[in-house]
PDB file of C-alpha atoms in Angstrom:
ATOM      1  CA  MET G   1      -8.785 -10.984   4.990  1.00 42.00           C
ATOM      2  CA  ARG G   2     -11.546 -10.305   2.464  1.00 48.00           C
ATOM      3  CA  TRP G   3     -13.548 -12.155  -0.169  1.00 45.00           C
ATOM      4  CA  THR G   4     -14.621 -11.027  -3.615  1.00 47.00           C
ATOM      5  CA  ILE G   5     -17.829 -12.524  -4.937  1.00 47.00           C
ATOM      6  CA  ASP G   6     -18.109 -13.319  -8.611  1.00 48.00           C
ATOM      7  CA  VAL G   7     -21.820 -13.583  -9.460  1.00 46.00           C
ATOM      8  CA  PRO G   8     -23.181 -14.144 -12.982  1.00 45.00           C
ATOM      9  CA  THR G   9     -25.724 -11.368 -13.551  1.00 42.00           C
ATOM     10  CA  ALA G  10     -28.871 -11.386 -15.659  1.00 40.00           C
ATOM     11  CA  GLN G  11     -26.908  -9.690 -18.438  1.00 36.00           C
ATOM     12  CA  ALA G  12     -24.084 -12.189 -18.288  1.00 38.00           C
ATOM     13  CA  LYS G  13     -25.697 -14.405 -20.906  1.00 40.00           C
ATOM     14  CA  GLU G  14     -25.554 -11.609 -23.472  1.00 37.00           C
ATOM     15  CA  LYS G  15     -22.620  -9.422 -22.424  1.00 36.00           C
ATOM     16  CA  ASP G  16     -20.523 -11.759 -20.273  1.00 37.00           C
ATOM     17  CA  LEU G  17     -20.782  -9.367 -17.343  1.00 34.00           C
ATOM     18  CA  ARG G  18     -19.978 -10.170 -13.734  1.00 40.00           C
ATOM     19  CA  GLU G  19     -21.195  -8.561 -10.557  1.00 44.00           C
ATOM     20  CA  VAL G  20     -18.280  -8.187  -8.155  1.00 46.00           C
ATOM     21  CA  MET G  21     -18.681  -7.514  -4.439  1.00 50.00           C
ATOM     22  CA  VAL G  22     -16.147  -7.365  -1.618  1.00 53.00           C
ATOM     23  CA  ILE G  23     -17.016  -8.995   1.697  1.00 55.00           C
ATOM     24  CA  PRO G  24     -14.815  -8.944   4.843  1.00 57.00           C
ATOM     25  CA  ASP G  25     -14.280 -12.283   6.580  1.00 53.00           C
ATOM     26  CA  ASN G  26     -16.518 -11.401   9.517  1.00 59.00           C
ATOM     27  CA  ASP G  27     -19.419 -10.551   7.180  1.00 63.00           C
ATOM     28  CA  LEU G  28     -19.237 -13.780   5.198  1.00 58.00           C
ATOM     29  CA  PRO G  29     -21.728 -15.775   7.348  1.00 62.00           C
ATOM     30  CA  ASN G  30     -24.265 -12.934   7.098  1.00 66.00           C
ATOM     31  CA  PHE G  31     -23.789 -12.808   3.336  1.00 60.00           C
ATOM     32  CA  LEU G  32     -24.402 -16.525   2.967  1.00 59.00           C
ATOM     33  CA  GLN G  33     -27.548 -16.294   5.063  1.00 62.00           C
ATOM     34  CA  GLU G  34     -28.898 -13.130   3.403  1.00 60.00           C
ATOM     35  CA  TYR G  35     -28.655 -14.614  -0.078  1.00 55.00           C
ATOM     36  CA  GLN G  36     -29.922 -18.025   1.096  1.00 54.00           C
ATOM     37  CA  LEU G  37     -26.769 -19.752  -0.028  1.00 54.00           C
ATOM     38  CA  ASP G  38     -26.600 -23.422   0.816  1.00 48.00           C
ATOM     39  CA  THR G  39     -23.511 -24.979   2.376  1.00 48.00           C
ATOM     40  CA  SER G  40     -25.290 -27.700   4.329  1.00 44.00           C
ATOM     41  CA  PHE G  41     -26.637 -30.078   1.681  1.00 36.00           C
ATOM     42  CA  PRO G  42     -25.488 -33.708   1.891  1.00 33.00           C
ATOM     43  CA  PRO G  43     -22.135 -34.409   0.260  1.00 31.00           C
ATOM     44  CA  THR G  44     -22.205 -36.469  -2.908  1.00 33.00           C
ATOM     45  CA  LYS G  45     -18.460 -36.537  -3.546  1.00 33.00           C
ATOM     46  CA  THR G  46     -15.912 -38.174  -1.303  1.00 29.00           C
ATOM     47  CA  THR G  47     -12.747 -36.596  -2.701  1.00 32.00           C
ATOM     48  CA  LEU G  48     -11.602 -33.026  -3.165  1.00 31.00           C
ATOM     49  CA  PRO G  49     -12.109 -31.659  -6.681  1.00 36.00           C
ATOM     50  CA  LYS G  50      -9.026 -31.095  -8.782  1.00 36.00           C
ATOM     51  CA  ASN G  51      -9.360 -27.310  -8.696  1.00 38.00           C
ATOM     52  CA  THR G  52      -9.731 -27.356  -4.868  1.00 38.00           C
ATOM     53  CA  ASN G  53     -12.223 -24.508  -4.886  1.00 39.00           C
ATOM     54  CA  GLY G  54     -15.154 -26.443  -3.494  1.00 38.00           C
ATOM     55  CA  MET G  55     -16.717 -27.312  -6.855  1.00 36.00           C
ATOM     56  CA  SER G  56     -17.183 -30.818  -8.132  1.00 34.00           C
ATOM     57  CA  SER G  57     -15.549 -31.803 -11.383  1.00 34.00           C
ATOM     58  CA  SER G  58     -18.924 -31.743 -13.119  1.00 36.00           C
ATOM     59  CA  SER G  59     -19.666 -28.166 -11.941  1.00 40.00           C
ATOM     60  CA  ASN G  60     -23.195 -29.341 -11.108  1.00 41.00           C
ATOM     61  CA  PRO G  61     -24.535 -27.555  -8.009  1.00 37.00           C
ATOM     62  CA  SER G  62     -26.337 -30.721  -6.925  1.00 38.00           C
ATOM     63  CA  GLU G  63     -22.971 -32.433  -6.662  1.00 40.00           C
ATOM     64  CA  TYR G  64     -21.281 -29.851  -4.425  1.00 39.00           C
ATOM     65  CA  ASN G  65     -19.843 -31.211  -1.247  1.00 41.00           C
ATOM     66  CA  ALA G  66     -20.615 -29.114   1.829  1.00 42.00           C
ATOM     67  CA  SER G  67     -17.636 -30.469   3.723  1.00 42.00           C
ATOM     68  CA  ILE G  68     -15.385 -29.556   0.801  1.00 41.00           C
ATOM     69  CA  VAL G  69     -16.795 -26.038   0.793  1.00 43.00           C
ATOM     70  CA  HIS G  70     -16.062 -25.600   4.480  1.00 45.00           C
ATOM     71  CA  ALA G  71     -12.628 -27.160   4.113  1.00 44.00           C
ATOM     72  CA  ALA G  72     -11.850 -24.722   1.309  1.00 44.00           C
ATOM     73  CA  LEU G  73     -13.025 -21.863   3.484  1.00 45.00           C
ATOM     74  CA  ASP G  74     -10.854 -22.966   6.392  1.00 46.00           C
ATOM     75  CA  LYS G  75      -7.756 -23.379   4.226  1.00 47.00           C
ATOM     76  CA  GLY G  76      -8.124 -19.941   2.650  1.00 47.00           C
ATOM     77  CA  THR G  77      -8.737 -21.190  -0.866  1.00 48.00           C
ATOM     78  CA  ASN G  78     -11.724 -20.393  -3.058  1.00 51.00           C
ATOM     79  CA  LEU G  79     -15.242 -21.113  -1.874  1.00 54.00           C
ATOM     80  CA  ALA G  80     -18.042 -22.120  -4.237  1.00 52.00           C
ATOM     81  CA  THR G  81     -21.710 -22.375  -3.363  1.00 54.00           C
ATOM     82  CA  TYR G  82     -25.111 -21.753  -4.955  1.00 51.00           C
ATOM     83  CA  ASN G  83     -28.503 -20.223  -4.300  1.00 54.00           C
ATOM     84  CA  LYS G  84     -31.023 -22.853  -3.223  1.00 54.00           C
ATOM     85  CA  ASP G  85     -33.907 -20.986  -4.858  1.00 57.00           C
ATOM     86  CA  ASN G  86     -32.558 -20.675  -8.371  1.00 57.00           C
ATOM     87  CA  GLY G  87     -29.426 -22.828  -8.404  1.00 55.00           C
ATOM     88  CA  GLN G  88     -27.284 -19.797  -9.321  1.00 56.00           C
ATOM     89  CA  VAL G  89     -23.605 -20.563  -8.845  1.00 55.00           C
ATOM     90  CA  ILE G  90     -21.638 -18.065  -6.787  1.00 56.00           C
ATOM     91  CA  THR G  91     -17.871 -18.301  -6.461  1.00 57.00           C
ATOM     92  CA  LEU G  92     -16.062 -16.480  -3.674  1.00 56.00           C
ATOM     93  CA  TYR G  93     -12.374 -15.750  -4.160  1.00 54.00           C
ATOM     94  CA  ARG G  94     -10.265 -15.019  -1.129  1.00 53.00           C
ATOM     95  CA  VAL G  95      -8.354 -11.764  -1.578  1.00 51.00           C
ATOM     96  CA  GLN G  96      -4.790 -11.616  -0.296  1.00 52.00           C
ATOM     97  CA  GLU G  97      -4.210  -7.980   0.620  1.00 58.00           C
ATOM     98  CA  LYS G  98      -0.819  -6.637  -0.397  1.00 68.00           C
ATOM     99  CA  LYS G  99       1.575  -6.240   2.499  1.00 77.00           C
ATOM    100  CA  LYS G 100       2.535  -2.587   2.863  1.00 81.00           C
ATOM    101  CA  ALA G 101       5.762  -1.042   4.090  1.00 85.00           C
ATOM    102  CA  GLY G 102       5.480   0.693   7.419  1.00 85.00           C
ATOM    103  CA  ARG G 103       2.257  -1.131   8.281  1.00 81.00           C
ATOM    104  CA  HIS G 104       2.795  -4.864   7.926  1.00 83.00           C
ATOM    105  CA  TYR G 105       6.589  -4.696   8.206  1.00 89.00           C
ATOM    106  CA  VAL G 106       9.159  -2.026   9.051  1.00 93.00           C
ATOM    107  CA  GLY G 107       9.473   0.327   6.098  1.00 94.00           C
ATOM    108  CA  VAL G 108      12.759   1.753   4.861  1.00 96.00           C
ATOM    109  CA  GLY G 109      12.623   5.172   3.270  1.00 97.00           C
ATOM    110  CA  THR G 110      14.579   8.295   2.422  1.00 98.00           C
ATOM    111  CA  GLY G 111      14.132  11.975   3.216  1.00 98.00           C
ATOM    112  CA  VAL G 112      16.205  14.274   1.023  1.00 98.00           C
ATOM    113  CA  ILE G 113      17.531  17.766   1.717  1.00 98.00           C
ATOM    114  CA  VAL G 114      17.498  19.122  -1.827  1.00 98.00           C
ATOM    115  CA  TYR G 115      19.409  22.358  -2.447  1.00 97.00           C
ATOM    116  CA  HIS G 116      21.300  24.349  -5.070  1.00 96.00           C
ATOM    117  CA  GLU G 117      25.033  23.961  -4.596  1.00 93.00           C
ATOM    118  CA  THR G 118      25.419  27.751  -4.901  1.00 92.00           C
ATOM    119  CA  ASN G 119      22.673  28.370  -2.312  1.00 92.00           C
ATOM    120  CA  PRO G 120      22.457  25.593   0.297  1.00 92.00           C
ATOM    121  CA  SER G 121      20.469  27.875   2.623  1.00 95.00           C
ATOM    122  CA  GLN G 122      17.237  27.042   0.765  1.00 97.00           C
ATOM    123  CA  ILE G 123      15.747  23.553   0.616  1.00 98.00           C
ATOM    124  CA  VAL G 124      12.715  21.888  -0.955  1.00 98.00           C
ATOM    125  CA  LEU G 125       9.733  20.784   1.133  1.00 98.00           C
ATOM    126  CA  THR G 126       6.465  19.080   0.179  1.00 98.00           C
ATOM    127  CA  LEU G 127       3.119  19.686   1.904  1.00 97.00           C
ATOM    128  CA  ARG G 128       1.474  16.312   2.373  1.00 94.00           C
ATOM    129  CA  SER G 129      -2.226  15.949   1.634  1.00 91.00           C
ATOM    130  CA  GLY G 130      -4.790  13.704   3.337  1.00 80.00           C
ATOM    131  CA  THR G 131      -4.200  10.948   0.774  1.00 80.00           C
ATOM    132  CA  THR G 132      -0.617  10.305   1.866  1.00 83.00           C
ATOM    133  CA  ASN G 133       0.233   7.314   4.037  1.00 82.00           C
ATOM    134  CA  ASN G 134       1.073   9.460   7.053  1.00 88.00           C
ATOM    135  CA  ARG G 135       1.885  12.951   8.338  1.00 90.00           C
ATOM    136  CA  HIS G 136      -0.877  14.621   6.340  1.00 89.00           C
ATOM    137  CA  GLY G 137      -0.919  18.412   6.634  1.00 93.00           C
ATOM    138  CA  GLU G 138       2.793  18.581   7.416  1.00 96.00           C
ATOM    139  CA  TRP G 139       5.754  19.828   5.397  1.00 98.00           C
ATOM    140  CA  GLU G 140       8.305  17.122   4.721  1.00 97.00           C
ATOM    141  CA  LEU G 141      11.439  16.501   2.760  1.00 98.00           C
ATOM    142  CA  PRO G 142      10.918  14.780  -0.588  1.00 98.00           C
ATOM    143  CA  GLY G 143      11.761  11.090  -0.569  1.00 97.00           C
ATOM    144  CA  GLY G 144      10.146   7.706  -0.553  1.00 95.00           C
ATOM    145  CA  THR G 145      10.238   3.984   0.061  1.00 95.00           C
ATOM    146  CA  VAL G 146      13.328   1.970  -0.833  1.00 96.00           C
ATOM    147  CA  GLU G 147      12.188  -0.725  -3.254  1.00 93.00           C
ATOM    148  CA  ILE G 148      13.717  -4.173  -3.489  1.00 91.00           C
ATOM    149  CA  GLY G 149      16.861  -4.027  -5.633  1.00 91.00           C
ATOM    150  CA  ASP G 150      17.368  -0.250  -5.313  1.00 94.00           C
ATOM    151  CA  THR G 151      20.176   1.318  -3.342  1.00 95.00           C
ATOM    152  CA  LEU G 152      19.580   4.261  -1.039  1.00 97.00           C
ATOM    153  CA  GLU G 153      21.196   6.666  -3.496  1.00 97.00           C
ATOM    154  CA  GLU G 154      19.164   5.283  -6.394  1.00 97.00           C
ATOM    155  CA  THR G 155      16.035   5.850  -4.312  1.00 97.00           C
ATOM    156  CA  VAL G 156      17.104   9.427  -3.563  1.00 98.00           C
ATOM    157  CA  ILE G 157      17.549  10.176  -7.270  1.00 98.00           C
ATOM    158  CA  LYS G 158      14.337   8.455  -8.346  1.00 97.00           C
ATOM    159  CA  GLU G 159      12.083   9.944  -5.676  1.00 97.00           C
ATOM    160  CA  CYS G 160      13.331  13.508  -6.167  1.00 98.00           C
ATOM    161  CA  LYS G 161      12.651  13.253  -9.881  1.00 97.00           C
ATOM    162  CA  GLU G 162       9.185  11.771  -9.367  1.00 97.00           C
ATOM    163  CA  GLU G 163       8.062  14.019  -6.522  1.00 97.00           C
ATOM    164  CA  VAL G 164       9.622  17.433  -7.195  1.00 98.00           C
ATOM    165  CA  CYS G 165      10.781  17.102 -10.843  1.00 97.00           C
ATOM    166  CA  LEU G 166      14.449  17.690 -10.015  1.00 98.00           C
ATOM    167  CA  ASP G 167      17.580  15.831 -11.038  1.00 98.00           C
ATOM    168  CA  VAL G 168      19.835  15.502  -8.019  1.00 98.00           C
ATOM    169  CA  GLU G 169      23.229  14.145  -7.077  1.00 98.00           C
ATOM    170  CA  PRO G 170      23.397  12.555  -3.618  1.00 97.00           C
ATOM    171  CA  VAL G 171      26.124  14.116  -1.487  1.00 97.00           C
ATOM    172  CA  SER G 172      25.978  12.229   1.806  1.00 96.00           C
ATOM    173  CA  CYS G 173      23.777  10.537   4.359  1.00 97.00           C
ATOM    174  CA  VAL G 174      23.378  12.881   7.311  1.00 97.00           C
ATOM    175  CA  ASP G 175      21.052  11.004   9.663  1.00 97.00           C
ATOM    176  CA  VAL G 176      19.113   7.810  10.287  1.00 97.00           C
ATOM    177  CA  CYS G 177      15.753   8.467  11.946  1.00 95.00           C
ATOM    178  CA  GLU G 178      13.512   5.830  13.515  1.00 95.00           C
ATOM    179  CA  ASP G 179       9.978   7.082  12.888  1.00 94.00           C
ATOM    180  CA  PHE G 180       6.632   5.923  14.327  1.00 93.00           C
ATOM    181  CA  PRO G 181       3.947   8.018  12.567  1.00 90.00           C
ATOM    182  CA  ARG G 182       0.205   7.543  12.535  1.00 83.00           C
ATOM    183  CA  GLY G 183      -1.494   6.420   9.327  1.00 74.00           C
ATOM    184  CA  LYS G 184      -3.537   8.522   6.927  1.00 66.00           C
ATOM    185  CA  VAL G 185      -6.973   9.937   7.690  1.00 60.00           C
ATOM    186  CA  GLY G 186      -9.366   7.115   8.574  1.00 63.00           C
ATOM    187  CA  GLU G 187      -6.521   4.627   9.011  1.00 64.00           C
ATOM    188  CA  GLU G 188      -4.640   5.989  12.020  1.00 66.00           C
ATOM    189  CA  GLU G 189      -2.793   2.760  12.776  1.00 80.00           C
ATOM    190  CA  GLN G 190       0.724   2.979  14.163  1.00 87.00           C
ATOM    191  CA  GLN G 191       3.410   2.715  11.489  1.00 91.00           C
ATOM    192  CA  GLN G 192       7.143   2.134  11.755  1.00 93.00           C
ATOM    193  CA  TRP G 193       9.825   3.437   9.404  1.00 95.00           C
ATOM    194  CA  ILE G 194      13.594   3.712   9.263  1.00 96.00           C
ATOM    195  CA  CYS G 195      14.319   6.930   7.366  1.00 97.00           C
ATOM    196  CA  PHE G 196      17.727   7.679   5.884  1.00 98.00           C
ATOM    197  CA  GLY G 197      18.213  11.432   5.690  1.00 98.00           C
ATOM    198  CA  TYR G 198      20.276  12.482   2.677  1.00 98.00           C
ATOM    199  CA  ALA G 199      21.695  15.708   1.341  1.00 98.00           C
ATOM    200  CA  ALA G 200      21.563  16.077  -2.435  1.00 98.00           C
ATOM    201  CA  LYS G 201      22.428  18.958  -4.753  1.00 98.00           C
ATOM    202  CA  ILE G 202      20.328  19.962  -7.747  1.00 98.00           C
ATOM    203  CA  ILE G 203      21.959  19.259 -11.110  1.00 98.00           C
ATOM    204  CA  GLY G 204      18.964  19.694 -13.421  1.00 97.00           C
ATOM    205  CA  GLY G 205      15.229  19.888 -13.879  1.00 97.00           C
ATOM    206  CA  GLU G 206      12.759  22.540 -12.738  1.00 97.00           C
ATOM    207  CA  LEU G 207      11.031  22.514  -9.376  1.00 97.00           C
ATOM    208  CA  GLY G 208       7.450  21.297  -9.643  1.00 97.00           C
ATOM    209  CA  ASN G 209       4.812  19.114  -8.030  1.00 97.00           C
ATOM    210  CA  GLY G 210       5.273  15.762  -9.702  1.00 96.00           C
ATOM    211  CA  GLU G 211       2.656  14.020  -7.565  1.00 94.00           C
ATOM    212  CA  PRO G 212      -0.251  16.437  -6.972  1.00 94.00           C
ATOM    213  CA  HIS G 213      -2.394  13.589  -5.660  1.00 92.00           C
ATOM    214  CA  LYS G 214       0.018  13.368  -2.711  1.00 93.00           C
ATOM    215  CA  PHE G 215       1.205  16.927  -2.219  1.00 95.00           C
ATOM    216  CA  ALA G 216      -0.811  20.120  -1.886  1.00 96.00           C
ATOM    217  CA  GLN G 217       2.287  22.251  -2.477  1.00 97.00           C
ATOM    218  CA  VAL G 218       5.986  22.024  -3.267  1.00 98.00           C
ATOM    219  CA  LYS G 219       8.149  25.000  -2.266  1.00 97.00           C
ATOM    220  CA  MET G 220      11.638  26.204  -1.382  1.00 98.00           C
ATOM    221  CA  PHE G 221      12.166  27.456   2.179  1.00 98.00           C
ATOM    222  CA  ASP G 222      15.008  29.117   4.048  1.00 97.00           C
ATOM    223  CA  ILE G 223      16.617  26.305   5.979  1.00 97.00           C
ATOM    224  CA  ASP G 224      16.674  28.386   9.176  1.00 95.00           C
ATOM    225  CA  ASN G 225      13.028  29.472   8.832  1.00 96.00           C
ATOM    226  CA  LEU G 226      10.961  26.338   8.186  1.00 97.00           C
ATOM    227  CA  PRO G 227       7.148  26.327   8.555  1.00 97.00           C
ATOM    228  CA  GLU G 228       5.692  25.602  11.989  1.00 96.00           C
ATOM    229  CA  ASN G 229       3.969  22.484  10.657  1.00 97.00           C
ATOM    230  CA  THR G 230       7.225  20.915   9.473  1.00 97.00           C
ATOM    231  CA  SER G 231       7.370  17.235  10.454  1.00 96.00           C
ATOM    232  CA  VAL G 232       9.584  16.177  13.347  1.00 96.00           C
ATOM    233  CA  PRO G 233      11.732  13.778  11.237  1.00 96.00           C
ATOM    234  CA  THR G 234      12.383  16.592   8.750  1.00 97.00           C
ATOM    235  CA  LYS G 235      13.496  18.924  11.563  1.00 97.00           C
ATOM    236  CA  ILE G 236      15.810  16.227  12.934  1.00 97.00           C
ATOM    237  CA  ILE G 237      17.429  15.544   9.568  1.00 97.00           C
ATOM    238  CA  VAL G 238      17.854  19.259   8.806  1.00 97.00           C
ATOM    239  CA  ASP G 239      19.424  19.809  12.229  1.00 97.00           C
ATOM    240  CA  GLN G 240      21.988  17.077  11.600  1.00 96.00           C
ATOM    241  CA  PHE G 241      22.721  18.554   8.166  1.00 96.00           C
ATOM    242  CA  LEU G 242      23.350  22.002   9.671  1.00 96.00           C
ATOM    243  CA  LYS G 243      25.721  20.447  12.203  1.00 95.00           C
ATOM    244  CA  GLY G 244      27.733  18.996   9.319  1.00 93.00           C
ATOM    245  CA  ASN G 245      27.161  15.417  10.416  1.00 89.00           C
ATOM    246  CA  GLY G 246      27.648  12.575   7.990  1.00 92.00           C
ATOM    247  CA  ILE G 247      27.162   8.820   8.038  1.00 94.00           C
ATOM    248  CA  LYS G 248      29.089   6.408   5.861  1.00 93.00           C
ATOM    249  CA  ILE G 249      26.799   3.989   4.021  1.00 92.00           C
ATOM    250  CA  SER G 250      28.416   0.753   2.847  1.00 91.00           C
ATOM    251  CA  SER G 251      26.895  -1.458   0.183  1.00 88.00           C
ATOM    252  CA  CYS G 252      27.586  -4.979  -1.014  1.00 90.00           C
ATOM    253  CA  ARG G 253      25.712  -7.020  -3.583  1.00 86.00           C
ATOM    254  CA  GLU G 254      26.248 -10.637  -4.528  1.00 86.00           C
ATOM    255  CA  GLY G 255      25.826 -11.777  -8.071  1.00 73.00           C
TER     256      GLY G 255
END
């Protein structure tokens, strides 16, 4: 959990500027001490303020309630305090970090064997850069996370268009791979994904790198001569495709 600090700067009076800092939870006590922020003055209010962020209804620093401030901190709401030397009000807002697929919960994704119907011996691979969530430096099938409300086939179509600029028609699901990759550079935490391997034929578009911030290259390869640094899940899905395996995917939606 982290905190952002909203501090009125010297220019705020003229330009309505704010100085914003980000402080992890474990650094918060040091921050309060370094800036001589007071959370120990005697309480002057006996009830929680209406906005529950540790500030009194009058917004007068002399009327802040230290116990309210600490209560707000404990409950994960906003924390308000002030500098004893100059009375400057500082408001700390707790930041709720977005939960991410594969890290905070099991992610569901797709990996797509994209080929020309007249030449299924060549498929599209993407070379993942260091900015990707995992498997950087490896060649992988195009594909991506299944978003809420999207079907697997809708995800296949959308991700192929976004990543490799191709219009595709899903043919079949060929494999389901349980994947436990490491995170991106600097964040090598264990991830967990369920990847649905699909085969899809090209029906339009022109091969290109639609997301150069994620992929160093996008190329066609002979399916029986993939690069050495091809990811393990990609090899598994391709192997099942070559064996002619298929998995029936059922779907039901209420409403």
